[in-house]
Amino acid sequence: TKIHESHGEHDHPPSPGDLAELPGLTRVWYRLGLVLGVRADDLDMIKKNYPRDAGICKLKMFAEWRRGDSNPTYEKLVRALADIGKRKLAESVCSTRGISLSVLD
């Protein structure tokens, strides 16, 4: 079931700058990309093109998510973060963006 999303600031697509500032994702960017719906082929190409720079890979993955998702939202992002075991980061984003923690349940 789709959770109803209210129309607030967090409904806007996360900006590349906001996404770049998310800490602790250099080891999990690939898994996060899969959960966000980025195709494995696209993630593999990113990994191949930037094999020694996980920070760039993270940014490219987020760019691919924003490009491929018709409605990339903070709520989708925080759910995905929670799904890959980054609940504290998800809670922090919720707090910063005024998103109810109930979206994580």
Short mmCIF file of N, CA and C in Angstrom, two decimals:
data_model
loop_
_atom_site.label_atom_id
_atom_site.label_comp_id
_atom_site.label_asym_id
_atom_site.label_seq_id
_atom_site.Cartn_x
_atom_site.Cartn_y
_atom_site.Cartn_z
N THR A 1 0.83 -1.19 0.00
CA THR A 1 0.00 0.00 0.00
C THR A 1 0.87 1.24 0.00
N LYS A 2 0.44 2.21 -0.72
CA LYS A 2 1.19 3.46 -0.79
C LYS A 2 0.78 4.35 0.37
N ILE A 3 1.79 4.88 1.03
CA ILE A 3 1.52 5.80 2.13
C ILE A 3 1.21 7.16 1.53
N HIS A 4 0.13 7.76 1.99
CA HIS A 4 -0.23 9.09 1.50
C HIS A 4 0.85 10.08 1.90
N GLU A 5 1.34 10.83 0.93
CA GLU A 5 2.36 11.82 1.21
C GLU A 5 1.70 13.19 1.24
N SER A 6 1.91 13.91 2.31
CA SER A 6 1.37 15.26 2.39
C SER A 6 2.17 16.16 1.47
N HIS A 7 1.62 17.29 1.13
CA HIS A 7 2.30 18.21 0.23
C HIS A 7 3.05 19.24 1.05
N GLY A 8 4.29 18.92 1.34
CA GLY A 8 5.13 19.82 2.11
C GLY A 8 6.48 19.93 1.44
N GLU A 9 7.40 20.57 2.13
CA GLU A 9 8.73 20.78 1.58
C GLU A 9 9.41 19.48 1.19
N HIS A 10 9.15 18.41 1.96
CA HIS A 10 9.81 17.14 1.71
C HIS A 10 9.29 16.42 0.48
N ASP A 11 8.22 16.94 -0.16
CA ASP A 11 7.71 16.33 -1.37
C ASP A 11 8.54 16.74 -2.59
N HIS A 12 9.34 17.79 -2.45
CA HIS A 12 10.19 18.21 -3.56
C HIS A 12 11.34 17.21 -3.69
N PRO A 13 11.84 17.03 -4.91
CA PRO A 13 12.99 16.13 -5.06
C PRO A 13 14.16 16.61 -4.22
N PRO A 14 14.85 15.69 -3.56
CA PRO A 14 16.05 16.09 -2.82
C PRO A 14 17.06 16.70 -3.79
N SER A 15 17.65 17.79 -3.39
CA SER A 15 18.61 18.46 -4.27
C SER A 15 19.93 17.70 -4.29
N PRO A 16 20.68 17.83 -5.38
CA PRO A 16 22.00 17.17 -5.42
C PRO A 16 22.89 17.59 -4.25
N GLY A 17 22.81 18.83 -3.84
CA GLY A 17 23.62 19.29 -2.72
C GLY A 17 23.23 18.62 -1.42
N ASP A 18 21.91 18.49 -1.18
CA ASP A 18 21.44 17.81 0.03
C ASP A 18 21.87 16.35 0.02
N LEU A 19 21.77 15.71 -1.13
CA LEU A 19 22.15 14.31 -1.23
C LEU A 19 23.65 14.12 -1.03
N ALA A 20 24.43 15.06 -1.55
CA ALA A 20 25.89 14.97 -1.42
C ALA A 20 26.32 15.04 0.04
N GLU A 21 25.54 15.74 0.87
CA GLU A 21 25.89 15.93 2.27
C GLU A 21 25.52 14.74 3.16
N LEU A 22 24.77 13.78 2.64
CA LEU A 22 24.38 12.63 3.46
C LEU A 22 25.63 11.81 3.80
N PRO A 23 25.90 11.62 5.10
CA PRO A 23 27.12 10.91 5.50
C PRO A 23 26.93 9.39 5.56
N GLY A 24 28.04 8.70 5.52
CA GLY A 24 28.03 7.26 5.81
C GLY A 24 27.46 6.37 4.74
N LEU A 25 27.48 6.81 3.49
CA LEU A 25 26.88 5.99 2.43
C LEU A 25 27.89 5.45 1.44
N THR A 26 29.18 5.71 1.64
CA THR A 26 30.15 5.29 0.64
C THR A 26 30.25 3.77 0.51
N ARG A 27 29.93 3.04 1.57
CA ARG A 27 29.99 1.58 1.48
C ARG A 27 28.66 0.95 1.07
N VAL A 28 27.60 1.73 1.09
CA VAL A 28 26.27 1.15 0.83
C VAL A 28 25.54 1.83 -0.33
N TRP A 29 26.24 2.68 -1.08
CA TRP A 29 25.58 3.43 -2.15
C TRP A 29 24.93 2.49 -3.17
N TYR A 30 25.58 1.37 -3.48
CA TYR A 30 25.05 0.45 -4.48
C TYR A 30 23.73 -0.16 -4.00
N ARG A 31 23.75 -0.66 -2.77
CA ARG A 31 22.54 -1.28 -2.20
C ARG A 31 21.42 -0.25 -2.09
N LEU A 32 21.76 0.99 -1.66
CA LEU A 32 20.76 2.04 -1.58
C LEU A 32 20.18 2.32 -2.96
N GLY A 33 21.01 2.36 -3.97
CA GLY A 33 20.53 2.58 -5.33
C GLY A 33 19.53 1.52 -5.76
N LEU A 34 19.82 0.26 -5.45
CA LEU A 34 18.88 -0.81 -5.80
C LEU A 34 17.54 -0.61 -5.10
N VAL A 35 17.58 -0.27 -3.81
CA VAL A 35 16.34 -0.08 -3.05
C VAL A 35 15.56 1.12 -3.61
N LEU A 36 16.28 2.13 -4.08
CA LEU A 36 15.61 3.31 -4.66
C LEU A 36 15.09 3.05 -6.07
N GLY A 37 15.42 1.88 -6.63
CA GLY A 37 14.89 1.53 -7.95
C GLY A 37 15.83 1.82 -9.11
N VAL A 38 17.09 2.14 -8.81
CA VAL A 38 18.06 2.33 -9.89
C VAL A 38 18.44 0.95 -10.42
N ARG A 39 18.50 0.83 -11.73
CA ARG A 39 18.80 -0.45 -12.36
C ARG A 39 20.22 -0.92 -12.03
N ALA A 40 20.36 -2.21 -11.79
CA ALA A 40 21.67 -2.79 -11.48
C ALA A 40 22.67 -2.51 -12.60
N ASP A 41 22.22 -2.55 -13.87
CA ASP A 41 23.13 -2.26 -14.99
C ASP A 41 23.70 -0.85 -14.88
N ASP A 42 22.87 0.11 -14.48
CA ASP A 42 23.33 1.49 -14.33
C ASP A 42 24.31 1.60 -13.16
N LEU A 43 24.01 0.92 -12.07
CA LEU A 43 24.90 0.94 -10.92
C LEU A 43 26.24 0.28 -11.24
N ASP A 44 26.19 -0.81 -12.00
CA ASP A 44 27.42 -1.49 -12.40
C ASP A 44 28.29 -0.57 -13.26
N MET A 45 27.67 0.19 -14.16
CA MET A 45 28.41 1.11 -15.02
C MET A 45 29.05 2.21 -14.18
N ILE A 46 28.32 2.71 -13.20
CA ILE A 46 28.88 3.74 -12.30
C ILE A 46 30.10 3.17 -11.58
N LYS A 47 29.95 1.96 -11.05
CA LYS A 47 31.05 1.33 -10.30
C LYS A 47 32.27 1.10 -11.20
N LYS A 48 32.01 0.71 -12.45
CA LYS A 48 33.10 0.48 -13.41
C LYS A 48 33.80 1.79 -13.76
N ASN A 49 33.04 2.87 -13.93
CA ASN A 49 33.61 4.14 -14.34
C ASN A 49 34.37 4.85 -13.22
N TYR A 50 34.02 4.57 -11.98
CA TYR A 50 34.64 5.23 -10.82
C TYR A 50 35.03 4.20 -9.76
N PRO A 51 35.91 3.27 -10.12
CA PRO A 51 36.18 2.14 -9.22
C PRO A 51 36.84 2.52 -7.90
N ARG A 52 37.50 3.65 -7.84
CA ARG A 52 38.21 4.01 -6.62
C ARG A 52 37.62 5.22 -5.91
N ASP A 53 36.42 5.62 -6.30
CA ASP A 53 35.84 6.82 -5.70
C ASP A 53 34.37 6.60 -5.35
N ALA A 54 34.15 6.02 -4.17
CA ALA A 54 32.78 5.73 -3.74
C ALA A 54 31.96 7.00 -3.55
N GLY A 55 32.62 8.10 -3.21
CA GLY A 55 31.89 9.36 -3.06
C GLY A 55 31.26 9.81 -4.37
N ILE A 56 32.02 9.70 -5.46
CA ILE A 56 31.48 10.03 -6.78
C ILE A 56 30.40 9.04 -7.17
N CYS A 57 30.63 7.76 -6.87
CA CYS A 57 29.63 6.74 -7.17
C CYS A 57 28.30 7.08 -6.50
N LYS A 58 28.38 7.49 -5.24
CA LYS A 58 27.16 7.86 -4.50
C LYS A 58 26.43 9.00 -5.22
N LEU A 59 27.17 10.02 -5.63
CA LEU A 59 26.55 11.16 -6.30
C LEU A 59 25.95 10.76 -7.64
N LYS A 60 26.66 9.93 -8.40
CA LYS A 60 26.15 9.47 -9.70
C LYS A 60 24.90 8.61 -9.50
N MET A 61 24.90 7.78 -8.45
CA MET A 61 23.72 6.95 -8.17
C MET A 61 22.52 7.83 -7.86
N PHE A 62 22.72 8.87 -7.03
CA PHE A 62 21.62 9.77 -6.71
C PHE A 62 21.13 10.49 -7.96
N ALA A 63 22.05 10.90 -8.84
CA ALA A 63 21.66 11.57 -10.09
C ALA A 63 20.82 10.62 -10.94
N GLU A 64 21.21 9.36 -10.98
CA GLU A 64 20.46 8.36 -11.75
C GLU A 64 19.08 8.15 -11.14
N TRP A 65 19.00 8.12 -9.83
CA TRP A 65 17.70 7.98 -9.16
C TRP A 65 16.80 9.16 -9.50
N ARG A 66 17.32 10.37 -9.38
CA ARG A 66 16.53 11.57 -9.67
C ARG A 66 16.07 11.59 -11.13
N ARG A 67 16.93 11.10 -12.03
CA ARG A 67 16.59 11.10 -13.45
C ARG A 67 15.54 10.03 -13.77
N GLY A 68 15.68 8.86 -13.15
CA GLY A 68 14.82 7.74 -13.51
C GLY A 68 13.51 7.62 -12.76
N ASP A 69 13.41 8.27 -11.61
CA ASP A 69 12.20 8.19 -10.79
C ASP A 69 11.32 9.38 -11.15
N SER A 70 10.08 9.12 -11.48
CA SER A 70 9.18 10.21 -11.88
C SER A 70 8.85 11.14 -10.72
N ASN A 71 9.06 10.66 -9.49
CA ASN A 71 8.73 11.47 -8.32
C ASN A 71 9.67 11.14 -7.17
N PRO A 72 10.96 11.52 -7.28
CA PRO A 72 11.88 11.23 -6.17
C PRO A 72 11.60 12.15 -4.99
N THR A 73 11.32 11.57 -3.85
CA THR A 73 10.97 12.39 -2.68
C THR A 73 11.85 12.03 -1.48
N TYR A 74 11.86 12.92 -0.51
CA TYR A 74 12.57 12.63 0.74
C TYR A 74 11.95 11.43 1.44
N GLU A 75 10.64 11.26 1.34
CA GLU A 75 10.01 10.12 2.00
C GLU A 75 10.51 8.81 1.40
N LYS A 76 10.65 8.74 0.08
CA LYS A 76 11.21 7.54 -0.53
C LYS A 76 12.64 7.32 -0.07
N LEU A 77 13.39 8.40 0.00
CA LEU A 77 14.78 8.32 0.43
C LEU A 77 14.89 7.79 1.85
N VAL A 78 14.11 8.33 2.78
CA VAL A 78 14.25 7.88 4.17
C VAL A 78 13.78 6.45 4.34
N ARG A 79 12.77 6.04 3.60
CA ARG A 79 12.35 4.63 3.67
C ARG A 79 13.47 3.72 3.18
N ALA A 80 14.11 4.12 2.09
CA ALA A 80 15.20 3.32 1.54
C ALA A 80 16.37 3.27 2.51
N LEU A 81 16.70 4.39 3.13
CA LEU A 81 17.78 4.41 4.12
C LEU A 81 17.48 3.45 5.26
N ALA A 82 16.25 3.47 5.75
CA ALA A 82 15.86 2.56 6.83
C ALA A 82 15.95 1.11 6.36
N ASP A 83 15.55 0.85 5.12
CA ASP A 83 15.57 -0.51 4.58
C ASP A 83 16.98 -1.10 4.51
N ILE A 84 17.99 -0.25 4.33
CA ILE A 84 19.36 -0.77 4.22
C ILE A 84 20.11 -0.68 5.55
N GLY A 85 19.39 -0.42 6.64
CA GLY A 85 20.01 -0.40 7.95
C GLY A 85 20.56 0.94 8.39
N LYS A 86 20.18 2.00 7.71
CA LYS A 86 20.64 3.35 8.07
C LYS A 86 19.50 4.13 8.72
N ARG A 87 18.87 3.50 9.71
CA ARG A 87 17.70 4.11 10.34
C ARG A 87 18.04 5.42 11.04
N LYS A 88 19.17 5.49 11.73
CA LYS A 88 19.52 6.74 12.42
C LYS A 88 19.67 7.89 11.43
N LEU A 89 20.28 7.63 10.29
CA LEU A 89 20.40 8.65 9.25
C LEU A 89 19.02 9.00 8.71
N ALA A 90 18.18 8.00 8.51
CA ALA A 90 16.81 8.24 8.05
C ALA A 90 16.06 9.13 9.04
N GLU A 91 16.21 8.83 10.34
CA GLU A 91 15.55 9.64 11.37
C GLU A 91 16.08 11.06 11.36
N SER A 92 17.37 11.22 11.14
CA SER A 92 17.97 12.56 11.08
C SER A 92 17.40 13.36 9.91
N VAL A 93 17.28 12.71 8.75
CA VAL A 93 16.69 13.38 7.58
C VAL A 93 15.24 13.75 7.87
N CYS A 94 14.50 12.84 8.49
CA CYS A 94 13.11 13.13 8.85
C CYS A 94 13.04 14.36 9.73
N SER A 95 13.89 14.40 10.74
CA SER A 95 13.91 15.53 11.67
C SER A 95 14.23 16.83 10.94
N THR A 96 15.24 16.80 10.10
CA THR A 96 15.66 18.00 9.37
C THR A 96 14.59 18.48 8.40
N ARG A 97 13.89 17.55 7.79
CA ARG A 97 12.91 17.88 6.74
C ARG A 97 11.47 17.96 7.23
N GLY A 98 11.25 17.74 8.51
CA GLY A 98 9.89 17.81 9.04
C GLY A 98 9.00 16.67 8.59
N ILE A 99 9.60 15.51 8.41
CA ILE A 99 8.85 14.33 7.99
C ILE A 99 8.53 13.49 9.23
N SER A 100 7.32 13.04 9.32
CA SER A 100 6.91 12.22 10.45
C SER A 100 7.69 10.90 10.43
N LEU A 101 8.17 10.50 11.61
CA LEU A 101 8.88 9.24 11.72
C LEU A 101 7.99 8.04 11.39
N SER A 102 6.70 8.24 11.35
CA SER A 102 5.79 7.14 11.03
C SER A 102 6.02 6.59 9.63
N VAL A 103 6.65 7.36 8.73
CA VAL A 103 6.91 6.84 7.39
C VAL A 103 7.93 5.70 7.43
N LEU A 104 8.65 5.58 8.54
CA LEU A 104 9.67 4.53 8.65
C LEU A 104 9.10 3.23 9.19
N ASP A 105 7.86 3.24 9.65
CA ASP A 105 7.26 2.03 10.22
C ASP A 105 6.57 1.19 9.18
#
